[in-house]
XYZ file of C-alpha atoms in Angstrom:
602
model
C 123.299 164.149 82.952
C 121.455 165.235 79.817
C 119.235 162.161 80.084
C 118.527 163.000 83.710
C 117.488 166.566 82.907
C 115.284 165.427 80.041
C 113.587 162.934 82.331
C 112.998 165.639 84.937
C 111.346 167.926 82.441
C 109.253 165.108 80.963
C 107.700 164.329 84.341
C 106.926 167.951 85.041
C 109.493 168.372 87.845
C 112.012 171.160 87.969
C 115.142 170.707 90.028
C 116.907 173.615 91.665
C 119.689 172.984 89.156
C 117.456 173.497 86.136
C 115.542 176.220 84.341
C 116.682 178.996 86.685
C 117.981 181.985 84.831
C 121.135 183.724 86.031
C 120.638 186.617 83.625
C 122.533 189.858 83.981
C 119.357 191.929 84.188
C 118.268 190.053 87.311
C 121.550 190.558 89.165
C 122.944 193.857 90.307
C 126.702 193.934 89.990
C 129.141 195.025 92.614
C 129.688 194.274 96.273
C 127.882 196.898 98.322
C 128.906 197.567 101.865
C 126.563 196.425 104.585
C 125.887 200.023 105.583
C 123.838 200.382 102.401
C 121.275 197.678 103.046
C 119.175 199.869 105.300
C 118.657 202.406 102.561
C 117.098 200.313 99.798
C 113.727 198.677 99.603
C 113.697 194.907 100.044
C 110.135 193.880 99.332
C 111.135 192.847 95.826
C 113.900 190.289 95.355
C 116.918 192.212 94.040
C 119.951 189.882 94.175
C 123.427 191.355 93.975
C 126.492 189.474 92.828
C 129.022 189.098 95.657
C 131.454 186.662 94.070
C 134.080 189.323 93.272
C 134.173 190.619 96.822
C 135.122 189.136 100.179
C 132.957 186.524 101.853
C 130.822 187.380 104.872
C 133.093 188.096 107.838
C 131.092 185.638 109.916
C 132.453 182.708 107.868
C 135.683 181.267 109.254
C 138.039 180.471 106.345
C 139.118 181.418 102.818
C 137.264 178.521 101.166
C 133.977 180.372 101.672
C 132.498 182.434 98.839
C 129.452 184.655 99.297
C 127.461 184.247 96.081
C 124.520 186.634 96.381
C 122.709 188.932 98.759
C 119.457 190.855 98.627
C 117.784 193.502 100.788
C 114.722 192.282 102.702
C 112.078 193.626 105.049
C 111.488 190.527 107.176
C 113.071 190.230 110.582
C 115.038 187.515 112.404
C 111.954 185.616 113.613
C 110.580 185.343 110.076
C 114.010 184.294 108.792
C 114.265 181.496 111.358
C 110.708 180.351 110.605
C 111.373 180.249 106.857
C 114.681 178.401 107.133
C 113.202 175.868 109.545
C 110.357 175.206 107.099
C 112.842 174.742 104.236
C 114.886 172.362 106.368
C 111.834 170.227 107.085
C 110.530 170.474 103.496
C 113.471 170.423 101.048
C 111.056 169.401 98.269
C 110.112 173.112 98.081
C 113.400 173.812 96.303
C 114.290 170.370 94.919
C 111.541 168.417 93.206
C 113.664 165.240 93.146
C 113.076 165.000 96.915
C 110.080 163.712 98.851
C 110.924 165.205 102.229
C 113.523 165.270 104.995
C 113.419 162.894 107.960
C 114.594 164.592 111.163
C 116.847 162.306 113.204
C 117.950 164.821 115.815
C 116.810 168.238 117.019
C 118.644 169.791 119.956
C 115.482 171.710 120.854
C 113.908 168.381 121.882
C 116.961 167.163 123.802
C 117.864 167.514 127.464
C 120.642 169.882 128.636
C 122.928 166.888 129.186
C 122.284 165.727 125.564
C 120.646 162.482 126.701
C 118.967 161.927 123.355
C 122.168 162.515 121.397
C 123.894 159.684 123.229
C 121.476 157.130 121.764
C 121.669 158.215 118.115
C 123.533 156.065 115.610
C 126.994 157.231 114.602
C 125.971 158.085 111.016
C 123.303 160.459 112.347
C 125.503 162.227 114.885
C 125.836 165.957 114.092
C 129.093 167.184 112.580
C 130.494 169.840 114.890
C 131.141 173.347 113.578
C 131.963 176.682 115.154
C 131.559 180.312 114.120
C 133.771 182.612 116.245
C 131.792 185.385 117.896
C 128.449 183.632 117.391
C 126.315 181.691 119.853
C 125.015 178.330 118.652
C 121.279 178.091 119.403
C 120.096 174.923 117.708
C 121.293 171.841 115.810
C 119.226 169.622 113.520
C 120.284 166.454 111.713
C 118.135 165.551 108.724
C 118.212 162.976 105.953
C 116.992 163.809 102.463
C 114.537 161.234 101.103
C 114.690 161.128 97.273
C 111.650 160.443 95.104
C 113.517 157.751 93.212
C 115.760 155.808 95.616
C 116.950 153.604 92.735
C 118.492 156.663 91.090
C 119.379 158.968 93.985
C 120.861 158.030 97.338
C 119.773 159.583 100.654
C 121.991 162.260 102.170
C 122.466 163.092 105.850
C 123.069 166.753 106.674
C 123.700 168.736 109.858
C 122.075 172.169 110.194
C 123.444 174.608 112.801
C 121.730 177.843 113.879
C 123.893 180.739 115.155
C 123.077 184.187 116.582
C 125.019 187.374 117.289
C 123.722 190.645 118.753
C 125.112 194.172 119.003
C 123.585 197.540 119.792
C 122.735 198.218 116.157
C 122.461 194.829 114.475
C 121.259 191.264 114.937
C 122.867 188.567 112.794
C 121.630 185.014 112.225
C 123.518 182.311 110.342
C 122.246 178.859 109.403
C 125.025 176.495 108.381
C 124.362 173.334 106.335
C 127.007 170.590 106.569
C 126.468 167.532 104.307
C 127.908 164.280 105.662
C 130.200 163.668 102.691
C 133.946 163.960 102.268
C 134.284 164.475 98.493
C 132.318 166.190 95.749
C 131.929 162.852 93.939
C 129.852 161.513 96.849
C 127.250 164.269 96.583
C 123.834 163.211 95.216
C 122.481 164.927 92.123
C 119.866 166.970 93.988
C 122.398 168.738 96.270
C 124.929 171.373 95.078
C 128.503 170.070 95.028
C 129.770 172.150 97.952
C 131.166 171.020 101.277
C 129.014 173.498 103.234
C 126.319 176.113 102.588
C 125.214 179.059 104.696
C 122.359 181.555 104.818
C 122.997 184.769 106.748
C 120.407 187.343 107.789
C 121.397 190.794 109.073
C 118.826 193.022 110.732
C 119.223 196.650 111.765
C 117.952 197.462 115.253
C 118.476 201.224 114.991
C 115.808 203.530 116.493
C 112.898 204.226 114.125
C 113.830 207.894 113.780
C 117.214 206.865 112.330
C 115.820 204.107 110.121
C 112.262 204.955 108.942
C 109.775 202.083 108.889
C 109.075 202.489 105.167
C 112.666 201.488 104.419
C 113.839 197.897 104.663
C 116.066 196.928 107.552
C 117.577 193.641 106.477
C 119.935 191.806 104.187
C 119.900 188.091 103.381
C 122.816 186.318 101.712
C 123.892 182.846 100.614
C 127.457 181.510 100.711
C 129.253 178.322 99.688
C 132.258 176.591 101.142
C 133.686 174.994 98.024
C 135.481 171.701 97.718
C 139.157 172.365 96.821
C 138.651 170.481 93.536
C 135.332 172.145 92.565
C 135.393 175.747 91.304
C 132.334 177.973 91.333
C 130.476 177.310 88.083
C 127.238 178.417 86.415
C 125.290 175.488 87.789
C 126.241 176.314 91.378
C 125.455 179.994 90.802
C 122.004 179.198 89.415
C 121.314 176.966 92.405
C 122.316 179.760 94.796
C 119.986 182.177 93.004
C 117.078 179.757 93.266
C 117.674 179.010 96.958
C 118.064 182.661 97.955
C 115.047 183.705 95.907
C 112.900 181.060 97.631
C 114.041 182.104 101.118
C 113.400 185.769 100.282
C 109.953 185.048 98.831
C 108.862 183.045 101.861
C 110.255 185.643 104.269
C 108.356 188.450 102.571
C 105.281 186.241 102.648
C 105.571 186.065 106.427
C 105.681 189.871 106.622
C 102.635 190.130 104.337
C 100.689 187.746 106.583
C 100.491 184.883 104.091
C 98.658 181.852 105.434
C 98.808 178.412 103.902
C 95.440 177.407 102.463
C 96.148 173.784 101.504
C 97.079 171.478 104.361
C 98.379 168.057 103.367
C 98.789 164.843 105.345
C 95.907 165.441 107.758
C 94.718 161.815 107.739
C 97.759 159.739 106.719
C 101.263 160.835 107.819
C 103.526 162.046 105.013
C 106.332 159.568 105.723
C 104.089 156.505 105.660
C 102.344 157.593 102.487
C 105.522 158.493 100.589
C 107.364 155.337 101.622
C 104.443 153.201 100.446
C 104.089 155.229 97.247
C 107.783 154.767 96.469
C 107.483 151.008 96.996
C 104.367 150.681 94.810
C 105.832 152.918 92.110
C 108.958 150.759 91.920
C 106.878 147.567 91.854
C 104.161 148.541 89.363
C 104.965 151.862 87.682
C 107.245 150.913 84.803
C 105.391 147.699 83.956
C 101.977 149.371 83.789
C 103.281 152.327 81.773
C 104.980 150.061 79.233
C 101.859 147.876 78.832
C 99.460 150.808 78.526
C 96.967 150.287 75.691
C 94.710 153.334 76.102
C 95.124 156.556 74.122
C 95.399 158.553 77.344
C 98.686 159.477 79.047
C 99.988 156.621 81.234
C 102.238 159.107 83.039
C 99.128 160.644 84.566
C 96.706 157.768 85.078
C 99.180 155.111 86.230
C 100.958 157.244 88.809
C 97.741 158.895 89.950
C 96.270 155.483 90.767
C 99.513 154.368 92.418
C 99.247 157.425 94.666
C 95.623 156.647 95.547
C 96.534 153.005 96.214
C 99.334 154.097 98.568
C 96.917 156.342 100.450
C 94.341 153.544 100.780
C 96.930 151.021 101.950
C 97.953 153.348 104.780
C 94.374 154.388 105.570
C 93.337 150.741 105.854
C 96.413 149.953 107.903
C 95.201 152.608 110.335
C 91.567 151.468 110.337
C 91.552 147.656 110.038
C 93.327 144.542 111.172
C 94.614 141.923 108.753
C 95.381 138.241 109.130
C 98.973 138.814 108.067
C 100.132 142.080 109.573
C 102.812 143.806 107.526
C 106.102 145.025 108.891
C 106.028 148.062 111.156
C 109.183 149.590 109.605
C 110.532 150.393 113.024
C 107.325 152.080 114.226
C 105.594 151.146 117.467
C 103.065 148.375 116.916
C 99.435 149.468 117.010
C 97.801 147.518 119.852
C 94.275 148.885 119.373
C 91.463 146.441 118.670
C 90.391 147.090 115.083
C 87.793 145.440 112.874
C 88.854 142.939 110.225
C 89.228 144.374 106.739
C 85.818 143.831 105.020
C 87.000 143.934 101.413
C 86.504 146.753 98.926
C 84.480 147.647 95.847
C 85.601 150.299 93.361
C 82.429 151.769 91.830
C 83.142 153.277 88.423
C 86.589 151.656 88.392
C 87.499 152.918 84.894
C 90.804 151.492 83.652
C 91.031 149.109 86.627
C 94.595 150.061 87.598
C 93.617 150.838 91.187
C 91.782 147.504 91.552
C 94.760 145.662 90.028
C 97.255 147.201 92.475
C 95.080 146.613 95.542
C 94.394 142.977 94.581
C 98.101 142.431 93.904
C 98.884 143.807 97.365
C 96.625 141.170 98.918
C 93.434 143.149 99.549
C 90.224 141.335 98.632
C 87.789 143.242 96.478
C 86.489 143.981 93.015
C 85.495 146.836 90.729
C 82.920 147.572 88.071
C 82.181 150.181 85.454
C 79.390 150.883 82.981
C 81.869 150.258 80.121
C 84.678 147.781 79.756
C 88.160 149.218 79.204
C 90.938 147.954 76.948
C 93.310 148.119 79.907
C 91.507 145.271 81.629
C 93.003 142.836 79.125
C 96.606 143.521 80.254
C 95.975 142.334 83.809
C 96.395 138.763 85.103
C 93.379 136.507 84.705
C 92.433 136.591 88.384
C 92.310 140.411 88.233
C 90.200 140.371 85.070
C 87.636 138.202 86.880
C 87.350 140.977 89.491
C 86.645 143.693 86.904
C 83.058 143.622 85.701
C 80.829 145.605 83.364
C 77.896 146.681 85.503
C 75.328 149.509 85.607
C 74.634 150.690 89.121
C 70.881 151.193 89.590
C 70.473 151.992 93.311
C 68.194 149.725 95.264
C 65.638 152.495 95.824
C 65.141 152.584 92.014
C 64.944 148.794 91.550
C 61.236 148.834 90.700
C 61.801 151.361 87.939
C 62.209 150.264 84.298
C 63.679 147.105 82.872
C 65.286 146.191 79.567
C 68.884 145.656 80.556
C 70.544 142.369 79.744
C 70.685 139.799 82.515
C 73.476 140.270 85.075
C 74.565 143.747 83.968
C 72.670 145.697 86.604
C 73.808 146.079 90.194
C 71.555 147.452 92.917
C 74.331 148.960 95.025
C 73.857 146.495 97.893
C 77.201 144.854 98.677
C 78.437 142.547 101.400
C 77.878 144.364 104.719
C 80.690 146.740 105.607
C 82.442 146.586 102.203
C 84.732 149.626 101.850
C 83.431 151.705 98.932
C 85.903 153.493 96.637
C 84.645 156.251 94.360
C 87.566 157.584 92.298
C 86.470 160.233 89.793
C 83.242 158.266 89.439
C 81.266 161.284 88.152
C 77.563 160.289 88.353
C 78.284 157.992 91.327
C 80.221 160.590 93.354
C 77.247 162.157 95.153
C 75.794 158.677 95.656
C 78.916 157.393 97.432
C 77.932 158.354 101.018
C 74.357 157.172 100.340
C 75.576 153.752 99.200
C 77.925 153.546 102.174
C 75.046 154.375 104.515
C 72.799 151.678 103.039
C 75.613 149.095 103.250
C 76.760 150.062 106.746
C 80.142 150.734 105.119
C 83.020 153.175 105.138
C 84.000 155.028 101.976
C 86.356 157.336 100.169
C 85.094 159.698 97.462
C 87.487 161.553 95.151
C 85.229 163.946 93.219
C 85.818 165.088 89.662
C 82.806 166.165 87.562
C 79.700 167.495 89.256
C 76.471 165.481 88.999
C 73.394 165.541 91.195
C 71.561 162.516 92.568
C 69.636 161.998 89.331
C 72.901 161.798 87.381
C 72.378 165.224 85.734
C 75.236 167.692 85.402
C 74.901 170.636 87.756
C 76.977 173.233 89.540
C 76.675 173.294 93.298
C 75.900 176.888 94.370
C 78.261 179.029 96.413
C 75.872 178.702 99.377
C 76.425 174.956 99.682
C 75.636 174.267 103.286
C 78.150 172.977 105.766
C 77.381 169.839 107.793
C 75.889 171.912 110.650
C 73.923 174.769 109.129
C 70.556 174.531 107.449
C 70.941 176.482 104.210
C 69.821 174.816 100.986
C 72.422 173.128 98.829
C 71.137 172.863 95.317
C 70.165 175.580 92.846
C 66.642 174.150 92.792
C 66.363 174.852 96.523
C 67.647 178.456 96.512
C 64.882 180.519 94.937
C 64.854 184.277 94.610
C 61.811 185.591 92.735
C 61.545 182.354 90.820
C 65.233 182.234 89.859
C 67.969 180.125 91.349
C 71.033 181.741 92.852
C 73.194 180.273 90.085
C 70.947 181.806 87.409
C 71.099 185.213 89.082
C 74.901 185.122 89.256
C 75.139 184.151 85.593
C 72.810 187.009 84.628
C 74.872 189.504 86.639
C 78.057 188.278 84.959
C 76.465 188.583 81.494
C 75.235 192.093 82.267
C 78.694 193.122 83.454
C 80.300 191.772 80.286
C 77.718 193.475 78.035
C 78.028 196.873 79.721
C 81.794 196.976 80.092
C 82.929 194.833 77.179
C 85.196 193.024 79.638
C 85.316 189.320 80.416
C 87.255 189.997 83.599
C 85.640 188.386 86.614
C 83.678 190.662 88.942
C 84.419 190.938 92.658
C 81.406 188.719 93.382
C 82.685 186.072 90.975
C 86.169 186.153 92.490
C 84.719 185.450 95.933
C 82.649 182.521 94.702
C 84.089 179.078 95.439
C 85.014 177.029 92.420
C 82.637 174.417 91.047
C 85.025 171.737 92.314
C 85.204 173.206 95.826
C 81.402 173.399 95.924
C 81.112 169.773 94.825
C 83.487 168.617 97.558
C 81.529 170.628 100.136
C 78.283 169.125 98.837
C 79.506 165.522 99.173
C 80.823 166.351 102.651
C 77.439 167.770 103.607
C 75.572 164.697 102.335
C 77.927 162.516 104.377
C 77.272 164.480 107.551
C 73.507 164.351 107.029
C 73.724 160.560 106.974
C 75.551 160.436 110.297
C 79.142 160.205 109.079
C 81.886 162.322 110.590
C 83.537 163.169 107.262
C 87.255 163.765 106.975
C 88.877 165.780 104.193
C 92.324 165.249 102.688
C 94.254 166.725 99.774
C 95.963 163.798 98.067
C 99.519 163.895 96.762
C 98.585 162.833 93.230
C 99.285 164.383 89.784
C 95.776 165.793 89.376
C 93.999 169.064 90.080
C 91.025 166.963 91.213
C 92.923 165.749 94.250
C 90.587 166.252 97.210
C 88.919 163.341 98.919
C 86.154 162.884 101.453
C 86.467 159.940 103.832
C 83.622 158.453 105.835
C 84.848 155.884 108.354
C 83.384 157.187 111.640
C 79.706 157.633 112.476
C 77.715 159.445 115.098
C 76.297 156.761 117.373
C 72.867 158.376 117.679
C 72.384 158.244 113.881
C 73.560 154.669 113.404
C 70.966 151.941 112.807
C 71.200 148.349 111.634
C 67.656 148.346 110.196
C 68.132 148.068 106.413
C 64.592 149.275 105.665
C 65.037 152.313 107.895
C 68.264 153.145 106.097
C 66.608 152.747 102.713
C 63.738 155.020 103.735
C 66.121 157.705 104.949
C 67.969 157.652 101.614
C 64.660 157.947 99.738
C 63.700 160.967 101.833
C 67.098 162.556 101.265
C 66.929 162.106 97.480
C 63.403 163.526 97.315
C 64.371 166.462 99.528
C 67.458 167.282 97.452
C 65.789 167.120 94.040
C 62.275 168.218 94.996
C 60.919 165.297 92.996
C 59.510 161.851 93.711
C 61.862 158.900 93.878
C 59.936 157.375 90.955
C 60.704 160.330 88.683
C 64.328 160.502 89.824
C 64.709 156.773 89.208
C 63.417 157.068 85.654
C 65.932 159.861 84.950
C 68.767 157.863 86.486
C 68.035 154.699 84.498
C 67.686 156.596 81.216
C 71.060 158.266 81.720
C 72.699 154.999 82.809
C 71.530 153.176 79.700
C 72.754 156.007 77.496
C 76.124 156.031 79.282
C 76.582 152.286 78.763
C 76.390 152.750 74.984
C 79.303 155.220 74.862
C 82.842 153.972 74.085
C 85.089 153.576 77.095
C 87.581 156.315 77.884
C 91.120 155.738 79.105
C 90.291 156.442 82.740
């Protein structure tokens, strides 16, 4: 167990069983009567120890122990919404889990339980009853662990119950794991035979219960195995679970809206299943063979995550000579184009290229500098990793002096899927290269560079694909100064006058440099006729957004290579307010300088 906890901390994951304090100052002692919960504020989580008192009277037998309760100000609807979200996303409270697969939901069944009759025996719900309560919903889920070689899946039944009176509404959600003994319980689940959340809500008239006072109480209870006493580990887990439910419930009351939406392009289940397979196949070997000075725990598993996303994206977009297994899913009968191969521009350590080639996808990658990591790959992979400087075709008449065969003009086999993974100077060029090659692409931005390769910060007024505002600081002039310069001057003036480095209100409302860069690449893509898609990748990096260009507007599509080239020239000149000749000279000078630097670990 000690080894397991050390491993969890080393990978940056925190289980519900770990690092959760059960300190005396956080818990209020005693077992208050339920008549008191309408008199205390519940916005802040204030757990009270209930282990010395009786269990909730809604629970049917003496094996139940109510661990904690806390006042709250969110009502029954918010409670049900929060619990349902936690049921569908157990990874919120247990980082050793990927997700939960829902095998049965009574809300989607017919009154005669037609669907239930066709479910396998191991996924049939375990029946339970709470006297005096009405059962409103039943869900059967299966926990999917991150590491299936270490943790086994667990099936669990979740029952929802309601009870109403003139003064109170009570809701209970009962969790019943499909195990018979504590020894069968996986590590990520508390060793209890059942678990219950209860929410009580006063429905007294407002004049008897003022609106500024909280109206609710939320509690968590265990039904213990006869051989397993309540211990510190179980108590800490209860504290963590109740605190999470309370936090999310209060967030509902406060009007919290989720800002990051995952799995918009590739479904979560498909991505995570593929990631788990690739991690098992390549993760340990690559980490043990790592020869760079950088952290393999970041770069290896980041590239495995990107590879898993690409595998599923390509599965959705292309057909292959040897179709892989459908894993029980309905076969896709749509007519799709044949996979055209890939090129990873700025491939860095080559891990992504290695994994994709090993999975049977044809392609290659290049970078301005060779990496030590390339030497650990099989010979056929090394042949597909090349040291090249990308000098776009529109600059090909500018400057010479590079050794034979090192330059590449950015013109690939027609339709080649272009990958730009933290490619820095090549990021903004990715949709332009895809347009010239009649290709699809994925760009995962990192550092911000303009189309001449120079570092820059996209302004907060970066235009969206449909409006006409200027994008670059050079194009937003106010009395001879760019918007970025004006904002910097205002920030400096504020700091000088107040002596404070705290960000101003204007600065707080500004999008981050990374968000502006992603918007800029999206805007370039739209200008070239792509219908860009955005996705937040499930990878261990803060630079985890990607822009995908795989669909085009028909009216902007042309097969004339010269017409495409001319449009790119016009776009570059418009963006930088400079001739393509001058931009090309800047690009080549920077590329040659970059090629002389030592290779990094990425």
